[in-house]
């Protein structure tokens, strides 16, 4: 049997919680308040010059649909406007830092905004493989970004793992509906903060970008935002099929020993019991249901009701109109190859390349990869070098470029980019490969976008200024081009014009197509969503 491509390469949105990174601590200053249709919003001045408001945006009980709140309340029943929301339940973090009452967001509002000058809003959706992460994780203080872009920045949370995506009665996509309710909440309150509810841009990294792709495939969400920024979306996964979701759900119900209809049993489960069953399922999912993969076995479902199109190459592409920014980093697969698959400092013999690819892709796809010119193997070199390039192309870069071509062919606009400068994210700090000059690993774009890199180098500061300037233009106009910066050409069906951001490695600053030609990945070699007929 062919093992899922993620069983060894496991090129995924790496779970934040695995490393138990502590939440960011913010410095509070003076209290502020704003009158909204839902009541008085209490907040505080953030250290970087924006007013910060934490708020519960929706209510829900365990494994029930969420509903938008009707009153403004601080998260977790707090009466302290400087308090930050607890995370949603997840593994490998202190239980005192999470709660099932976690449908909260943090608004960052520049102090000079008024209701007389409506501003755009950037809604950030965190990553973490849909089973970890939060609005308070490293680098996600949106104050600097809000001030730099003259916009409101909202960083949101949504139910994770089994609590958001494994509903015992067979319902699906509750985590997606949580995000939709966050957008509905913002639609009600943004004008009170000087925002224009019709000018919302979604942005997210890794599985956060995957969540945005899900919303792009959900017609009922279309009116809630007007543009989107997808950073490092592992698009190779596609969505889960209803059949695979049903098998995952049945297995989970067995693991917690609760039937689909036994709500008393479900409500009596402890969070430890739920999380332990979730981990067992995630560890076994790839062997039981190969289309899920190990890196992100729980993710949104193509249910035909909320999510109505795969938004990939397996079905007719819908008509679209929203502008997109689609970016990757230069070495997306670095943390996986150099830390998870082959940890340690020693090189891996070149002869290991083909067996790893074969175990991941199966014989037919491996034969095509091995005979192609795209992944040369130095007989005396380190097998991790071509594996990293292969993983980056296969899971992230090439499916992103395929989406860009499909998007513009069906009415939308797309701007494609690649980070060649980054700022090391905490999860990568102990991976020697990710600290090498010129290497930009998965998640190393987060600090750049938010302007939160500790002690930034001149190159990092320059890139942060450029990307925040481009984001400011994009969220206001749908176009990231501004006077004084090099042109960023929009993608076409024949050339995505992927622009390098940071250090130009080619004369014109355009990323070479290489294996991302339409005739290779997605045609000669199928993506997983094609191979498994998701």
XYZ file of C-alpha atoms in Angstrom:
534
model
C 0.000 0.000 0.000
C 1.236 3.493 -0.812
C 1.985 5.436 2.340
C 0.706 9.009 2.316
C 3.292 11.470 1.120
C 3.324 13.013 4.563
C 4.296 9.831 6.397
C 7.995 10.504 5.968
C 8.271 13.957 4.499
C 5.443 15.067 6.795
C 5.660 18.477 5.177
C 3.022 20.206 7.126
C 1.964 23.112 9.206
C 4.088 22.154 12.152
C 2.095 22.139 15.416
C 3.005 25.119 17.540
C 2.129 23.327 20.739
C 4.647 20.542 20.214
C 7.376 22.844 21.490
C 5.258 24.405 24.242
C 6.249 27.969 23.319
C 4.989 30.308 26.044
C 2.359 32.856 25.129
C 3.409 36.406 24.415
C 3.120 38.810 27.354
C 2.005 42.316 26.517
C 2.779 45.480 28.453
C -0.271 47.442 29.459
C -0.436 51.206 29.802
C -3.535 53.372 30.103
C -7.132 52.171 29.911
C -9.341 53.152 26.965
C -12.995 52.556 26.121
C -15.182 52.704 23.013
C -18.956 52.636 22.729
C -20.209 49.892 20.380
C -23.671 48.560 19.464
C -22.922 45.622 21.787
C -21.873 47.727 24.759
C -18.750 49.467 25.992
C -15.468 48.006 24.775
C -12.766 48.261 27.403
C -9.156 48.123 26.308
C -5.655 49.375 26.907
C -2.899 51.155 25.014
C -0.468 48.565 23.632
C 3.267 49.072 23.885
C 3.661 49.778 20.140
C 1.091 52.553 19.954
C -2.283 50.998 19.199
C -5.254 50.536 21.476
C -5.763 46.855 22.244
C -9.162 45.287 22.914
C -9.628 41.622 23.826
C -13.177 40.344 23.414
C -15.269 37.202 23.229
C -16.871 37.178 19.767
C -19.007 34.048 20.013
C -20.456 31.609 22.528
C -20.663 27.850 22.333
C -20.921 24.745 24.430
C -18.906 21.616 23.702
C -19.546 20.220 20.207
C -22.336 22.688 19.514
C -22.421 25.365 16.809
C -21.138 28.732 17.927
C -23.286 31.859 17.887
C -22.221 35.490 17.651
C -22.444 37.276 20.994
C -25.083 39.912 21.602
C -23.087 41.824 24.233
C -19.489 42.996 24.454
C -17.676 40.943 27.089
C -14.043 40.454 27.947
C -12.710 36.926 27.357
C -13.149 34.162 29.922
C -15.376 36.217 32.233
C -12.523 38.592 33.068
C -13.090 42.087 34.445
C -9.529 43.165 33.572
C -9.277 44.929 30.170
C -5.545 44.188 30.077
C -6.149 40.417 30.322
C -5.606 38.304 27.223
C -7.796 35.387 26.119
C -7.008 31.853 27.139
C -6.020 29.527 24.321
C -8.284 26.842 22.917
C -7.505 23.389 24.371
C -4.427 21.754 22.821
C -1.678 19.365 23.783
C 1.721 20.154 25.314
C 0.735 23.435 26.912
C -0.059 24.215 30.526
C -3.774 23.418 31.056
C -4.103 26.636 33.041
C -3.525 28.557 29.794
C -6.497 27.087 27.917
C -10.273 26.874 28.155
C -13.157 25.632 26.057
C -14.423 29.198 26.388
C -11.904 30.398 23.815
C -13.828 32.031 20.954
C -12.085 35.340 21.394
C -10.086 37.855 19.402
C -7.744 40.761 20.013
C -8.305 44.030 18.160
C -5.403 46.416 17.583
C -6.635 49.898 16.682
C -4.283 52.783 15.805
C -4.911 55.634 18.224
C -5.566 58.125 15.413
C -8.478 56.261 13.820
C -11.921 57.820 14.072
C -15.367 56.962 12.805
C -15.017 59.862 10.355
C -12.174 58.176 8.438
C -13.173 54.537 7.861
C -10.161 52.242 7.816
C -9.491 48.809 6.398
C -9.232 45.770 8.655
C -6.758 42.902 8.488
C -8.034 39.722 10.158
C -5.176 37.361 11.046
C -5.890 33.615 11.355
C -3.136 31.749 13.178
C -1.572 28.496 12.009
C -0.764 25.312 13.917
C -2.063 22.340 11.893
C -5.628 23.044 13.045
C -4.801 21.525 16.436
C -2.623 24.176 18.101
C -1.818 27.878 18.190
C -3.570 30.957 19.531
C -3.970 34.713 19.159
C -1.279 35.259 21.786
C 1.536 33.156 20.356
C 4.955 34.650 19.565
C 5.073 37.546 17.158
C 1.316 38.052 16.854
C 1.097 41.388 18.657
C -0.659 43.331 15.899
C 0.045 46.829 17.196
C 3.065 47.543 14.971
C 1.269 46.153 11.916
C -1.853 48.184 12.642
C 0.086 51.434 13.005
C 2.214 50.775 9.913
C -0.790 49.977 7.723
C -3.254 52.517 9.197
C -5.666 49.656 9.652
C -7.386 47.696 12.376
C -5.751 44.316 12.964
C -7.880 41.563 14.464
C -6.120 38.354 15.579
C -8.672 35.612 16.151
C -8.936 32.179 17.747
C -11.130 29.250 16.733
C -11.807 25.803 18.167
C -8.973 23.376 17.479
C -8.559 19.671 16.861
C -11.310 17.344 17.985
C -13.318 20.144 19.607
C -13.552 22.058 16.339
C -13.378 19.356 13.678
C -14.555 16.036 15.165
C -18.182 16.493 16.166
C -19.496 13.163 17.518
C -22.920 13.497 15.854
C -21.279 13.744 12.433
C -21.524 17.493 11.909
C -18.521 19.104 10.240
C -16.490 22.297 10.012
C -17.424 23.895 13.329
C -13.996 25.558 13.429
C -14.738 27.130 10.048
C -18.087 28.372 11.296
C -16.311 29.899 14.301
C -14.198 32.026 11.958
C -17.293 33.039 9.998
C -18.894 34.186 13.259
C -15.772 36.186 14.078
C -16.226 38.026 10.774
C -19.917 38.609 11.485
C -19.015 40.034 14.890
C -16.507 42.392 13.283
C -19.137 43.508 10.802
C -21.174 44.836 13.728
C -18.448 46.572 15.736
C -15.799 47.833 13.303
C -17.517 51.175 12.569
C -17.309 52.040 16.271
C -13.517 51.802 16.076
C -13.181 53.748 12.842
C -13.265 50.712 10.581
C -15.215 49.998 7.416
C -16.908 46.596 7.643
C -16.870 46.296 3.851
C -13.059 46.541 3.746
C -11.925 43.336 5.485
C -8.881 41.409 4.276
C -8.156 37.939 5.635
C -4.537 36.963 6.247
C -2.989 33.859 7.733
C 0.003 31.576 7.725
C 0.179 27.800 7.246
C -3.095 26.175 8.399
C -4.361 29.717 8.985
C -3.950 30.229 5.249
C -5.665 26.865 4.747
C -8.601 28.180 6.751
C -8.775 31.184 4.437
C -8.752 28.887 1.403
C -11.686 27.092 3.024
C -13.583 30.378 3.333
C -12.822 31.140 -0.315
C -14.552 27.841 -1.113
C -17.583 28.696 1.050
C -20.065 30.903 -0.853
C -21.884 31.891 2.337
C -18.708 33.556 3.623
C -17.938 35.506 0.472
C -19.708 38.721 1.464
C -17.808 38.928 4.761
C -14.402 39.854 3.278
C -13.111 41.345 0.062
C -9.499 40.114 -0.321
C -7.121 37.556 1.149
C -3.446 36.950 1.924
C -2.340 33.313 2.116
C 1.157 32.690 3.514
C 2.662 29.180 3.274
C -0.598 27.311 2.723
C 0.056 23.527 2.401
C -2.357 23.302 -0.503
C -1.270 19.789 -1.460
C -3.634 18.445 1.227
C -6.832 19.777 -0.287
C -9.903 19.278 1.873
C -11.031 16.072 3.553
C -13.740 14.102 1.781
C -16.985 13.340 3.589
C -16.104 9.637 3.510
C -12.707 10.149 5.132
C -14.212 12.525 7.696
C -16.853 9.923 8.575
C -14.149 7.304 9.138
C -12.125 9.672 11.301
C -15.240 10.550 13.282
C -16.232 6.936 13.828
C -12.731 6.114 15.058
C -12.714 9.092 17.416
C -16.108 8.139 18.863
C -14.738 4.642 19.495
C -11.641 6.043 21.208
C -13.698 8.159 23.634
C -16.263 5.365 24.098
C -19.206 7.630 23.327
C -21.792 6.970 20.650
C -22.825 9.660 18.194
C -26.105 10.276 20.057
C -24.918 9.938 23.658
C -24.526 13.607 24.554
C -24.373 12.852 28.274
C -21.291 10.706 27.693
C -19.739 13.352 25.451
C -20.263 16.152 27.950
C -18.833 14.040 30.796
C -15.491 13.566 29.026
C -12.562 15.424 30.505
C -10.410 17.570 28.265
C -7.531 15.168 28.883
C -9.635 12.287 27.597
C -10.607 14.250 24.485
C -7.069 15.429 23.753
C -5.569 11.982 24.357
C -8.048 10.402 21.946
C -7.311 13.145 19.426
C -3.564 12.486 19.626
C -4.080 8.744 19.219
C -6.221 9.330 16.152
C -3.787 11.830 14.630
C -0.911 9.398 15.132
C -2.805 6.543 13.494
C -4.756 8.446 10.839
C -2.137 8.172 8.100
C -2.022 4.383 8.361
C -5.788 4.019 8.622
C -6.789 6.691 6.087
C -3.787 7.613 3.869
C -5.440 10.672 2.333
C -5.259 12.505 5.663
C -1.481 12.543 6.035
C 0.404 12.854 9.320
C 1.167 16.541 9.215
C -2.419 17.800 9.267
C -4.799 14.831 9.577
C -7.637 16.985 10.926
C -8.647 19.774 8.569
C -11.764 21.231 6.906
C -14.160 19.048 4.983
C -15.628 19.414 1.501
C -19.124 18.915 2.880
C -21.109 20.225 -0.094
C -23.063 22.600 2.136
C -20.695 25.116 3.705
C -17.659 24.217 1.585
C -18.985 23.611 -1.903
C -15.925 23.414 -4.174
C -12.483 21.807 -3.764
C -10.905 24.958 -5.198
C -8.233 22.834 -6.839
C -7.586 20.918 -10.051
C -9.961 18.010 -9.381
C -13.184 19.780 -10.383
C -14.341 22.720 -12.514
C -13.066 25.929 -10.939
C -15.744 28.446 -9.910
C -15.921 32.035 -11.108
C -13.983 34.255 -8.687
C -13.265 37.941 -8.266
C -11.357 38.614 -5.041
C -7.704 39.708 -5.182
C -5.191 37.362 -3.521
C -1.625 37.599 -2.246
C 0.004 34.150 -2.243
C 3.432 33.775 -0.644
C 5.851 31.065 0.384
C 9.213 31.036 2.102
C 12.345 29.752 0.421
C 12.816 26.653 2.584
C 9.330 25.655 3.723
C 10.308 22.024 4.290
C 13.465 22.760 6.270
C 12.042 22.106 9.772
C 10.497 18.821 8.688
C 13.457 17.379 6.804
C 16.190 18.607 9.129
C 14.377 18.196 12.439
C 11.550 15.667 12.228
C 12.562 13.210 9.509
C 16.346 13.384 9.938
C 17.231 15.138 13.196
C 20.837 15.598 14.141
C 23.908 17.191 12.601
C 25.144 14.327 10.439
C 24.532 14.300 6.666
C 22.259 11.615 5.257
C 23.735 9.383 2.518
C 22.515 10.228 -0.959
C 21.196 6.682 -1.431
C 18.464 7.477 1.120
C 16.798 9.967 -1.217
C 14.946 7.490 -3.422
C 13.648 5.214 -0.623
C 12.235 8.210 1.243
C 10.554 9.513 -1.895
C 9.220 6.035 -2.726
C 7.747 5.572 0.740
C 6.146 8.971 0.428
C 4.958 9.133 -3.168
C 4.723 5.502 -4.256
C 6.555 3.832 -7.112
C 4.899 5.578 -10.048
C 5.303 9.141 -8.831
C 8.803 8.401 -7.556
C 9.921 7.106 -10.950
C 8.891 10.385 -12.556
C 10.615 12.456 -9.865
C 13.823 10.434 -10.133
C 13.969 10.779 -13.915
C 13.283 14.525 -13.863
C 15.978 17.227 -13.874
C 14.428 19.078 -10.947
C 15.831 17.176 -7.957
C 19.422 16.179 -8.737
C 21.149 14.050 -6.121
C 24.860 14.484 -5.508
C 26.211 10.915 -5.011
C 28.588 12.256 -2.390
C 26.191 14.795 -0.933
C 23.516 15.021 1.748
C 20.134 13.527 0.775
C 18.413 16.169 2.879
C 19.318 18.863 0.344
C 17.132 17.564 -2.536
C 14.500 16.294 -0.086
C 14.055 19.812 1.279
C 13.639 21.225 -2.244
C 11.232 18.445 -3.178
C 9.161 18.948 -0.038
C 8.958 22.697 -0.472
C 7.819 22.319 -4.074
C 5.404 19.469 -3.520
C 3.496 20.580 -0.436
C 3.681 24.355 -0.695
C 5.198 26.205 -3.648
C 3.882 24.361 -6.698
C 0.272 23.893 -5.516
C 0.252 27.588 -4.597
C 1.302 28.464 -8.133
C -1.337 26.091 -9.522
C -4.002 27.905 -7.484
C -2.725 31.257 -8.755
C -3.084 30.149 -12.385
C -6.567 28.749 -11.775
C -7.606 31.837 -9.847
C -6.680 34.338 -12.545
C -8.079 32.093 -15.273
C -11.474 32.341 -13.614
C -11.758 36.062 -12.974
C -9.649 36.910 -9.915
C -6.275 38.583 -9.522
C -3.279 37.079 -7.727
C 0.167 38.280 -6.735
C 2.698 35.538 -5.975
C 5.827 35.966 -3.858
C 8.692 34.172 -2.129
C 10.535 35.266 1.040
C 14.315 35.018 0.688
C 14.835 36.858 3.978
C 13.088 35.872 7.185
C 13.351 36.183 10.956
C 13.828 32.929 12.843
C 10.608 31.887 14.550
C 11.033 30.370 18.050
C 10.099 26.887 16.838
C 13.032 26.977 14.415
C 15.607 28.390 16.819
C 17.004 24.949 17.745
C 17.258 23.682 14.160
C 20.801 24.422 12.885
C 19.675 24.295 9.244
C 17.147 27.079 9.828
C 19.906 29.282 11.237
C 22.112 29.023 8.157
C 22.654 32.110 6.018
C 20.112 32.356 3.225
C 17.709 29.797 4.729
C 14.123 30.911 5.414
C 12.151 28.156 7.130
C 8.401 27.653 7.502
C 7.016 30.331 9.888
C 10.014 32.656 9.459
C 7.775 35.161 7.655
C 5.574 35.819 10.709
C 7.903 38.220 12.512
C 8.575 40.025 9.222
C 4.903 40.740 8.512
C 4.044 41.761 12.070
C 7.227 43.762 12.587
C 7.934 41.890 15.816
C 11.377 40.404 15.127
C 13.576 40.728 18.221
C 16.639 42.884 17.450
C 16.032 42.885 13.686
C 18.916 43.101 11.270
C 18.931 45.902 8.678
C 17.767 43.420 6.045
C 14.875 42.274 8.240
C 13.858 45.842 9.052
C 13.968 46.799 5.371
C 11.835 43.834 4.374
C 9.339 44.465 7.185
C 8.927 48.048 6.013
C 8.420 46.893 2.425
C 5.901 44.156 3.218
C 3.898 46.367 5.579
C 3.817 49.079 2.905
C 2.604 46.546 0.349
C 0.048 45.122 2.767
C -1.239 48.621 3.457
C -1.800 49.156 -0.258
C -3.315 45.727 -0.814
C -5.847 45.847 2.000
C -6.930 49.316 0.857
C -7.000 48.771 -2.923
C -6.474 45.095 -3.746
C -3.111 45.940 -5.337
C 0.245 45.697 -3.465
C 2.101 48.054 -5.793
C 3.116 51.490 -4.520
C 5.394 54.232 -5.882
C 9.000 53.779 -4.863
C 8.929 49.976 -4.688
C 9.798 47.586 -7.488
C 6.771 46.445 -9.495
C 5.058 43.285 -8.321
C 3.498 41.862 -11.472
C 0.155 40.079 -11.198
C 0.072 36.398 -12.071
C -1.265 35.249 -15.418
C -2.295 31.830 -16.645
C 1.088 31.412 -18.343
C 3.441 33.019 -15.788
C 2.840 33.645 -12.096
C 5.696 36.202 -11.942
C 6.661 35.064 -8.441
C 8.600 37.916 -6.872
C 11.501 37.447 -4.461
C 11.289 39.416 -1.227
C 14.527 39.973 0.617
C 17.695 39.088 -1.255
C 17.322 38.716 -5.006
C 18.877 35.424 -6.080
C 18.131 35.970 -9.768
C 18.902 39.017 -11.911
C 15.291 40.134 -12.232
C 14.160 39.082 -8.763
C 11.680 36.552 -10.154
C 11.590 33.028 -8.716
C 12.463 30.399 -11.369
C 9.604 28.100 -12.336
C 11.631 24.874 -12.223
C 9.363 21.987 -11.163
C 6.358 24.264 -10.747
C 5.752 24.202 -14.474
C 2.131 23.157 -15.110
C 3.318 20.045 -16.955
C 5.111 18.570 -13.927
C 3.500 18.962 -10.496
C -0.226 18.566 -10.897
C 0.045 16.774 -14.241
C 3.010 14.413 -14.635
C 3.201 14.042 -10.852
C -0.115 14.405 -9.068
C -0.632 16.363 -5.886
C -2.066 14.356 -2.990
C -5.520 15.840 -3.458
C -5.457 14.354 -6.984
C -3.708 11.099 -6.102
C -6.172 10.223 -3.352
C -9.144 11.614 -5.291
C -10.122 13.805 -2.356
